PDB file of C-alpha atoms and ligand atoms in Angstrom:
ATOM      1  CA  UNK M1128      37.833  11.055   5.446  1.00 79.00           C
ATOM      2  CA  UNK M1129      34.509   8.947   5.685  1.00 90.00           C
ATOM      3  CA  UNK M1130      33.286   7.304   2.778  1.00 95.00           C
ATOM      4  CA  UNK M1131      29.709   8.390   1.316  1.00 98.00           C
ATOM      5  CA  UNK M1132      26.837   6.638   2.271  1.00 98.00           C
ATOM      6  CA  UNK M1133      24.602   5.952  -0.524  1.00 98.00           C
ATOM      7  CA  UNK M1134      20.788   4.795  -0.011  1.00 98.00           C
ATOM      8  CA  UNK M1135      19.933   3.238  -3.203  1.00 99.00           C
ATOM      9  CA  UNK M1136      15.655   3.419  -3.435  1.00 98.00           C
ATOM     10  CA  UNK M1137      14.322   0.992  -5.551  1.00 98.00           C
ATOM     11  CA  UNK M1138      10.646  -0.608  -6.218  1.00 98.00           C
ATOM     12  CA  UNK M1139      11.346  -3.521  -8.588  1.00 98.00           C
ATOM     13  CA  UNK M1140      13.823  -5.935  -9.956  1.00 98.00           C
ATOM     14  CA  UNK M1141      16.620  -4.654  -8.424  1.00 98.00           C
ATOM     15  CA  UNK M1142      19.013  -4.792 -11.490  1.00 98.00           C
ATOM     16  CA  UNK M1143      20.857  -1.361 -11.082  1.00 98.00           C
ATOM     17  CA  UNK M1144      20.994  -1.727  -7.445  1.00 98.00           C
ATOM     18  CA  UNK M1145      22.747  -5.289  -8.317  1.00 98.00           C
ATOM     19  CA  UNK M1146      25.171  -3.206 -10.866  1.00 98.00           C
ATOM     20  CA  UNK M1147      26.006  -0.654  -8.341  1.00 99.00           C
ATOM     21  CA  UNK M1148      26.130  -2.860  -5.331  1.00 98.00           C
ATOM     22  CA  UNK M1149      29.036  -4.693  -7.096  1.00 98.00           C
ATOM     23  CA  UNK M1150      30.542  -1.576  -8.722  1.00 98.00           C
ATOM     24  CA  UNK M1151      31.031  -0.899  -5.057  1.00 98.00           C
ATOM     25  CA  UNK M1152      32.331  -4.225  -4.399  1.00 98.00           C
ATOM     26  CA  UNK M1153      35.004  -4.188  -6.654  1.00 98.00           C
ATOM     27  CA  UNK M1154      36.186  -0.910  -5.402  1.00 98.00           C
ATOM     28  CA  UNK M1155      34.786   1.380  -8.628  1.00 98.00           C
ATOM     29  CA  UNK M1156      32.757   2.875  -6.726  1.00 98.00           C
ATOM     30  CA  UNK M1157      34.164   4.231  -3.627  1.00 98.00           C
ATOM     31  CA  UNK M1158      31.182   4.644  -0.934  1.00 98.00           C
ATOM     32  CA  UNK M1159      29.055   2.368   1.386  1.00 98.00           C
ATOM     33  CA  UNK M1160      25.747   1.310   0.617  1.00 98.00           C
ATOM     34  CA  UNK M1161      24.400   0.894   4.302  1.00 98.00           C
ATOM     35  CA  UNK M1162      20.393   1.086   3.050  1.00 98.00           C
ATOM     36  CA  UNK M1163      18.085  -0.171   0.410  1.00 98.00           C
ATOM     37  CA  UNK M1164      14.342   1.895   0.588  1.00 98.00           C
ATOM     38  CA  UNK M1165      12.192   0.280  -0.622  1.00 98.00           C
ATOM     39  CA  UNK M1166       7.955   0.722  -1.278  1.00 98.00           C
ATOM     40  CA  UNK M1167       6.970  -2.343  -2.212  1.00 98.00           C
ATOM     41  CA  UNK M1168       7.345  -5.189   0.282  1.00 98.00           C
ATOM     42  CA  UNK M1169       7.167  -7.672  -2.479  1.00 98.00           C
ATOM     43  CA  UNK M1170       9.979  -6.193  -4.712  1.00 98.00           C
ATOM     44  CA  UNK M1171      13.038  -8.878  -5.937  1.00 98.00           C
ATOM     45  CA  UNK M1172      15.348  -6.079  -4.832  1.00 98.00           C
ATOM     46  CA  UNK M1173      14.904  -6.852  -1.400  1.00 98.00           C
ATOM     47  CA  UNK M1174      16.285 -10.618  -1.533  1.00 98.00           C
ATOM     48  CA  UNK M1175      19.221  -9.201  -3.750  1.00 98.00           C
ATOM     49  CA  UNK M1176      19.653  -6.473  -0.821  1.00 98.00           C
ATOM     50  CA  UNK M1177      19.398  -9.460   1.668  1.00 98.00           C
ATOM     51  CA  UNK M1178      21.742 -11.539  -0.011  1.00 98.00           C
ATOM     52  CA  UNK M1179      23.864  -8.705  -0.272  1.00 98.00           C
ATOM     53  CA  UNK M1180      24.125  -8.036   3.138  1.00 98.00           C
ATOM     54  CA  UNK M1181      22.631  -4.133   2.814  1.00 98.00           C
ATOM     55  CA  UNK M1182      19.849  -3.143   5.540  1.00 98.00           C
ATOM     56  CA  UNK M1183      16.391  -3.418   3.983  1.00 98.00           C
ATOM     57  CA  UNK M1184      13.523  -0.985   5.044  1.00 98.00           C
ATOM     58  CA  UNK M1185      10.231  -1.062   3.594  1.00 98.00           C
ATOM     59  CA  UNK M1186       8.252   1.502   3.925  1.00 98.00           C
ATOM     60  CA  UNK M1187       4.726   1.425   1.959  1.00 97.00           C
ATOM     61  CA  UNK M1188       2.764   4.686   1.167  1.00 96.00           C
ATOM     62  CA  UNK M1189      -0.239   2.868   1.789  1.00 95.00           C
ATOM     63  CA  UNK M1190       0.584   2.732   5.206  1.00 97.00           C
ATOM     64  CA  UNK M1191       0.628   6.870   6.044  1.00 97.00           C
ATOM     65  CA  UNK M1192      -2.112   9.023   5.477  1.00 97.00           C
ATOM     66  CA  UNK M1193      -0.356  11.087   3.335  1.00 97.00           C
ATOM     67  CA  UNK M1194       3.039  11.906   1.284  1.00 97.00           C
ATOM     68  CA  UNK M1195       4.197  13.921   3.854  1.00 97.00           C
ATOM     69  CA  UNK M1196       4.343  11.327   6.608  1.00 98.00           C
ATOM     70  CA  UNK M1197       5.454   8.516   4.009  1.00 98.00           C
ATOM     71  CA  UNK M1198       8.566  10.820   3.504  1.00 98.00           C
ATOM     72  CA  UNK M1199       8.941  11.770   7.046  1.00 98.00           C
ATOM     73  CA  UNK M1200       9.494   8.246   8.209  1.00 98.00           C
ATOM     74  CA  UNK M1201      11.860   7.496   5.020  1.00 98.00           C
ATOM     75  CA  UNK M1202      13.628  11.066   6.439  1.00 98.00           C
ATOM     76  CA  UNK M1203      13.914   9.677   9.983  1.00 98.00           C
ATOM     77  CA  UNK M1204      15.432   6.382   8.233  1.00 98.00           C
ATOM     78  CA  UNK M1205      18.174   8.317   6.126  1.00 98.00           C
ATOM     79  CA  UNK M1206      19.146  10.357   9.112  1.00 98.00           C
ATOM     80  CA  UNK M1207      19.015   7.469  11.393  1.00 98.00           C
ATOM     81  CA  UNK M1208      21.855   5.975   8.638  1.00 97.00           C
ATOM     82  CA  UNK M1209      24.381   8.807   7.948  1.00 98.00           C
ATOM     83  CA  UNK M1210      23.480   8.629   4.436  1.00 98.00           C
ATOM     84  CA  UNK M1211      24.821  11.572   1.767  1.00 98.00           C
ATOM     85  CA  UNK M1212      23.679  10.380  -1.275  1.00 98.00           C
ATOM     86  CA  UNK M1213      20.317   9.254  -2.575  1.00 98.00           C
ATOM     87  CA  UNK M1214      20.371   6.685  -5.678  1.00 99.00           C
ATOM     88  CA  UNK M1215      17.165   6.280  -6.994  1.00 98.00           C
ATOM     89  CA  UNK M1216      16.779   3.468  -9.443  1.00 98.00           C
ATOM     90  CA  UNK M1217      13.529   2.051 -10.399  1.00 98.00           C
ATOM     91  CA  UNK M1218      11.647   3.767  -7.248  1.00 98.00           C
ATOM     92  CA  UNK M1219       7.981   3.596  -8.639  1.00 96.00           C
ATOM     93  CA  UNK M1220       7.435   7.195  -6.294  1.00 96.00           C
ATOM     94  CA  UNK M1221       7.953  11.083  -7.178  1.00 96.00           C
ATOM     95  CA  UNK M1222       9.035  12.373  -4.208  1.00 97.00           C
ATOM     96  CA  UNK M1223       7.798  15.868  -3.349  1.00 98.00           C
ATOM     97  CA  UNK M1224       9.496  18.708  -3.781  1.00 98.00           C
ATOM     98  CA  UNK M1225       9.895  19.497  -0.314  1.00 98.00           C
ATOM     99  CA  UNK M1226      12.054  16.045   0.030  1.00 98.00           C
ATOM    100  CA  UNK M1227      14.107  16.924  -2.989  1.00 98.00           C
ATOM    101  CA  UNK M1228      14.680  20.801  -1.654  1.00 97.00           C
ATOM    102  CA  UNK M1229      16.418  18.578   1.528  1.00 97.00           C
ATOM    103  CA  UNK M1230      19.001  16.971  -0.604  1.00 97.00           C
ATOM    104  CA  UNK M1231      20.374  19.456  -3.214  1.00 95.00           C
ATOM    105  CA  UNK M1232      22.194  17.453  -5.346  1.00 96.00           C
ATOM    106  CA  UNK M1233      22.371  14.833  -3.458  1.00 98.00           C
ATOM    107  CA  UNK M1234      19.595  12.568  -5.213  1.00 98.00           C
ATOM    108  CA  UNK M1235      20.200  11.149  -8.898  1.00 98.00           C
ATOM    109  CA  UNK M1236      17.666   9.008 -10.580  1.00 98.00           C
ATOM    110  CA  UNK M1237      18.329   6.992 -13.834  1.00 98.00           C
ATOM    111  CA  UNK M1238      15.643   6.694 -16.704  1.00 98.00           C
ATOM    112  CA  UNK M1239      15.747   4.822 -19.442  1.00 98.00           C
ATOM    113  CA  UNK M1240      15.649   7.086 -22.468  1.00 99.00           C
ATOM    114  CA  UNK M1241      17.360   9.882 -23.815  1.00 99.00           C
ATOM    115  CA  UNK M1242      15.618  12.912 -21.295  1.00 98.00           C
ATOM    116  CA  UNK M1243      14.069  15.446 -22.376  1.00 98.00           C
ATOM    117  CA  UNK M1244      12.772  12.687 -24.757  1.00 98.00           C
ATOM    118  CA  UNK M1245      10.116   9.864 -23.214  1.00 98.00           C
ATOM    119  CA  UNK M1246       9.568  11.146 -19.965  1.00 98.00           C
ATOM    120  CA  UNK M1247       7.580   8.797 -17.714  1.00 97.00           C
ATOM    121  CA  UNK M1248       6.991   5.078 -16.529  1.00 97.00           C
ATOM    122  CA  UNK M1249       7.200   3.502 -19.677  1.00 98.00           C
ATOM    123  CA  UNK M1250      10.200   5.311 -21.794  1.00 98.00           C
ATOM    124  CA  UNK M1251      11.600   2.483 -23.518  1.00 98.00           C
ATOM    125  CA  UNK M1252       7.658   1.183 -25.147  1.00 98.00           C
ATOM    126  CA  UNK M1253       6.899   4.886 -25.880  1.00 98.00           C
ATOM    127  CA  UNK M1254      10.235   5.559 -27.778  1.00 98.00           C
ATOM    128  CA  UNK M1255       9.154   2.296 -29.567  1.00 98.00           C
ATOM    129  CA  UNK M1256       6.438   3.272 -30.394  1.00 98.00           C
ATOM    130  CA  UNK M1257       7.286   6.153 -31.370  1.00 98.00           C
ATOM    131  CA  UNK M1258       9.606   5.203 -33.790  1.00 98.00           C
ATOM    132  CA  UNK M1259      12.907   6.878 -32.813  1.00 98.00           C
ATOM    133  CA  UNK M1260      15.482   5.390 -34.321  1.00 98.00           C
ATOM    134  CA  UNK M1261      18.192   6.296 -31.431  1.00 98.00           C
ATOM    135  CA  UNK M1262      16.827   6.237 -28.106  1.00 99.00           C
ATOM    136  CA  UNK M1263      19.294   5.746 -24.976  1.00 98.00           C
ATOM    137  CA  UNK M1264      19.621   5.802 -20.883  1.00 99.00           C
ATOM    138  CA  UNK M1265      19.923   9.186 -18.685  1.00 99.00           C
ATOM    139  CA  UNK M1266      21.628   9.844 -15.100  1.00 98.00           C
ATOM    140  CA  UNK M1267      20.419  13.293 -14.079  1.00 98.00           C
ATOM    141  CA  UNK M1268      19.801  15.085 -10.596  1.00 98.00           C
ATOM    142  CA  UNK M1269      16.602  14.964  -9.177  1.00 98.00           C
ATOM    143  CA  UNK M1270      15.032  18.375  -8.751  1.00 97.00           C
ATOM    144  CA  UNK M1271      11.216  19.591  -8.079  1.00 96.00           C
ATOM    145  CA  UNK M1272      10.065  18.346 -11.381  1.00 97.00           C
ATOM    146  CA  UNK M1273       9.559  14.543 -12.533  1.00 97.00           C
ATOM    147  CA  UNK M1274      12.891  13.621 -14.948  1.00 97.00           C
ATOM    148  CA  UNK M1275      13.705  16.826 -15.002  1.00 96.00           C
ATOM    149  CA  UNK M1276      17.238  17.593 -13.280  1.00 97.00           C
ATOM    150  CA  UNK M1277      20.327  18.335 -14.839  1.00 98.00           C
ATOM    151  CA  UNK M1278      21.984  15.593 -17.127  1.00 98.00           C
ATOM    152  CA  UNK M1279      25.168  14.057 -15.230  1.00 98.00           C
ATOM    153  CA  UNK M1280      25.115  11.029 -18.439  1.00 98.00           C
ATOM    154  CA  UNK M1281      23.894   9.899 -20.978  1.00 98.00           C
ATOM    155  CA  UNK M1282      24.014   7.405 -23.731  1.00 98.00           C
ATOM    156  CA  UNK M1283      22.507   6.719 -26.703  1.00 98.00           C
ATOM    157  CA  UNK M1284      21.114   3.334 -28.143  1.00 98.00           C
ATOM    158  CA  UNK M1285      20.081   2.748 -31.577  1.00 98.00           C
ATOM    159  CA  UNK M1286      16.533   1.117 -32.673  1.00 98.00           C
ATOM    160  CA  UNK M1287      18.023  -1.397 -35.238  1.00 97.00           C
ATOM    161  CA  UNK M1288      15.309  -2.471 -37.960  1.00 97.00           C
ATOM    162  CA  UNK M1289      12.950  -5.306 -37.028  1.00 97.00           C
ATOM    163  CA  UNK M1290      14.011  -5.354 -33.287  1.00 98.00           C
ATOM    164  CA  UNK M1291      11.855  -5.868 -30.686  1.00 98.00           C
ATOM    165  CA  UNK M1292      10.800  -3.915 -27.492  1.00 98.00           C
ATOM    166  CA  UNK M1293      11.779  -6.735 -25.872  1.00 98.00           C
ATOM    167  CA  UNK M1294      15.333  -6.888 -27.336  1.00 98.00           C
ATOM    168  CA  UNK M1295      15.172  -2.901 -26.596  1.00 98.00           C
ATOM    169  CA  UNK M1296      14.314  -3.504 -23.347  1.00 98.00           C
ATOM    170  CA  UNK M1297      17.473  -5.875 -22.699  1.00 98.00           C
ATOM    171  CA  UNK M1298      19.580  -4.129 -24.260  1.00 98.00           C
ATOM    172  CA  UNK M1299      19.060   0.001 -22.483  1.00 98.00           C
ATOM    173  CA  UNK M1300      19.157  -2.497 -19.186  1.00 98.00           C
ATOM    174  CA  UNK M1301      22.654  -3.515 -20.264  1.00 98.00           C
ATOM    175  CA  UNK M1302      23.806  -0.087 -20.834  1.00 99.00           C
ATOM    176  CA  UNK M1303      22.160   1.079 -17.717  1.00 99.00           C
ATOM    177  CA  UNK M1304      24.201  -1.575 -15.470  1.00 98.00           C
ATOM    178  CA  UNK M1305      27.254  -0.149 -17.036  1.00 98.00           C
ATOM    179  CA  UNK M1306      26.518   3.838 -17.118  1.00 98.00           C
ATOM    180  CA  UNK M1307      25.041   4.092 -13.463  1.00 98.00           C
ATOM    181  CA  UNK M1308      28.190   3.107 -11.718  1.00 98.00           C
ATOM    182  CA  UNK M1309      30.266   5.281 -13.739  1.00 98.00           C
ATOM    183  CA  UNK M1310      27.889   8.021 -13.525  1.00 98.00           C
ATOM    184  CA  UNK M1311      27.920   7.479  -9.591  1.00 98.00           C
ATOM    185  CA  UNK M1312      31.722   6.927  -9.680  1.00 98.00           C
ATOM    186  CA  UNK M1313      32.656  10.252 -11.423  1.00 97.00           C
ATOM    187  CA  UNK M1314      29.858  12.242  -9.055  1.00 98.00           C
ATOM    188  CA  UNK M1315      31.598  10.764  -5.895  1.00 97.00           C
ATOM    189  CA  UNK M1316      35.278  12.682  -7.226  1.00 96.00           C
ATOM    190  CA  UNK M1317      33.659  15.308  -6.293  1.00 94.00           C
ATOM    191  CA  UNK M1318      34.020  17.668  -9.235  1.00 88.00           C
ATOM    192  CA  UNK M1319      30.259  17.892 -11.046  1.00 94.00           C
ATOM    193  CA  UNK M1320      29.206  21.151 -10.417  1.00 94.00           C
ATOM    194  CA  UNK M1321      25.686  22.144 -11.187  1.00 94.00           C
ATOM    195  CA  UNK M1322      25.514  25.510 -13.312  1.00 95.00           C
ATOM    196  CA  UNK M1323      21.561  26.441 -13.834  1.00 92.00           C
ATOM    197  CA  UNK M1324      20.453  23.696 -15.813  1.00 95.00           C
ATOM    198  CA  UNK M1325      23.764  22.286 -16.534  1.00 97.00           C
ATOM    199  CA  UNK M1326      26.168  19.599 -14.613  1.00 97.00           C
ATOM    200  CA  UNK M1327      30.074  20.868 -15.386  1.00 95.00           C
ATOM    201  CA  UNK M1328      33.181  18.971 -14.804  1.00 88.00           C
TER     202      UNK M1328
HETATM  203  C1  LIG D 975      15.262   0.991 -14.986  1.00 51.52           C
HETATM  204  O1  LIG D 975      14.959   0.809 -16.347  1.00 51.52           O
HETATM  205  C2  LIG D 975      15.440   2.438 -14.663  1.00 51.52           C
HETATM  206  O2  LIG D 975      15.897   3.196 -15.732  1.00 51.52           O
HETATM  207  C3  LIG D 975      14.039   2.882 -14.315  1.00 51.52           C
HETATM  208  O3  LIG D 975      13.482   1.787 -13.635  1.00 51.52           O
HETATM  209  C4  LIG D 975      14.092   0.581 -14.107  1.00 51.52           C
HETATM  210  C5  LIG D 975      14.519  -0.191 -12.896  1.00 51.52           C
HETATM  211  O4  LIG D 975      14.964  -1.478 -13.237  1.00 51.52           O
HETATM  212  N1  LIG D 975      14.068   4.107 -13.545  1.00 51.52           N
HETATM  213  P1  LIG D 975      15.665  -2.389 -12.162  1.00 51.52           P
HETATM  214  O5  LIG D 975      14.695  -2.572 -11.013  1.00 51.52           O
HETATM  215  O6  LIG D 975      16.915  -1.706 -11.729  1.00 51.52           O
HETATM  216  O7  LIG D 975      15.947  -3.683 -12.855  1.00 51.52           O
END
């Protein structure tokens, strides 16, 4: 049997797609990562992808006149590459709804914060903020609605007194580098079913 084919997305750093490109090296995760999309054509992920040996496109919303053709050309890409599995992580887009009804199940995103809690860009300042005193990192499908889909995994992280948002920060990155793999790993066994708004094993 052929081994998935997982396009990770990314707009930024590049930190989970480094965790999951060598989850995949070291055999943890059992798939091929034959694409990195990416938006922004001055992202760090795209030297990592380089260096890593993974195909690199870049394609920028700013040049189509609209979503739709943005995602059409990203379609044509995916199709062009076999791929089976979508991996968003740190992709700075929300994909319409019409792109997510073409991959049931088959895109995951990972945000960090404990979802239905701190929904949006900045989820680790506004659980700060907030004051929370646990706050964590969630793998869910990606469904019509922005970090919305069901939970695959999660984990908590406490606030300790008198951290910082930037020790926060470093530390849900940590447990991020370390739950997306395994998250990925356990949906590639192929036993996660989705049930309504709930992932079963
Ligand atoms: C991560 O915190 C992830 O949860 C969020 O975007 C960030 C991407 O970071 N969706 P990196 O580019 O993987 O370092």
């Amino acid at each position: 049997m052929r081994k998935t084919n997982i396009a990770v997305f990314a707009s930024g750093t590049g930190s989970n797609f480094s965790a999951i490109v060598s989850a995949v090296k070291t055999g943890m995760i059992k798939a091929n990562i034959p694409l990195l999309i990416c938006d922004n054509p001055e992202a760090p992920v795209i030297k990592k992808a380089v260096r890593a040996k993974i195909r690199v496109v870049v394609i920028a919303a700013k040049d189509f006149s609209d979503r739709d053709q943005f995602e059409k050309a990203i379609i044509e890409v995916l199709r062009g590459c076999g791929i089976d599995l979508i991996v968003l992580a740190g992709f700075m887009r929300i994909l319409s709804p019409a792109f997510v009804k073409r991959y049931p199940s088959r895109i995951i995103n990972i945000h960090p914060a404990l979802l239905p809690s701190f929904k949006g860009a900045h989820a680790i300042r506004d659980a700060f903020e907030y004051g929370v005193k646990v706050t964590g990192v969630t793998v869910h499908f990606v469904d019509e609605k922005t970090d919305h889909g069901p939970v695959i995994m999660q984990e908590p992280v406490r606030i300790e007194n008198g951290q910082t948002l930037k020790r926060l920060g470093q530390i849900i990155h940590k447990v991020e580098h370390r739950v997306y793999p395994r998250a990925i790993a356990l949906l590639l066994r192929g036993r996660l079913r989705v049930r309504g708004r709930k992932v079963v094993c």
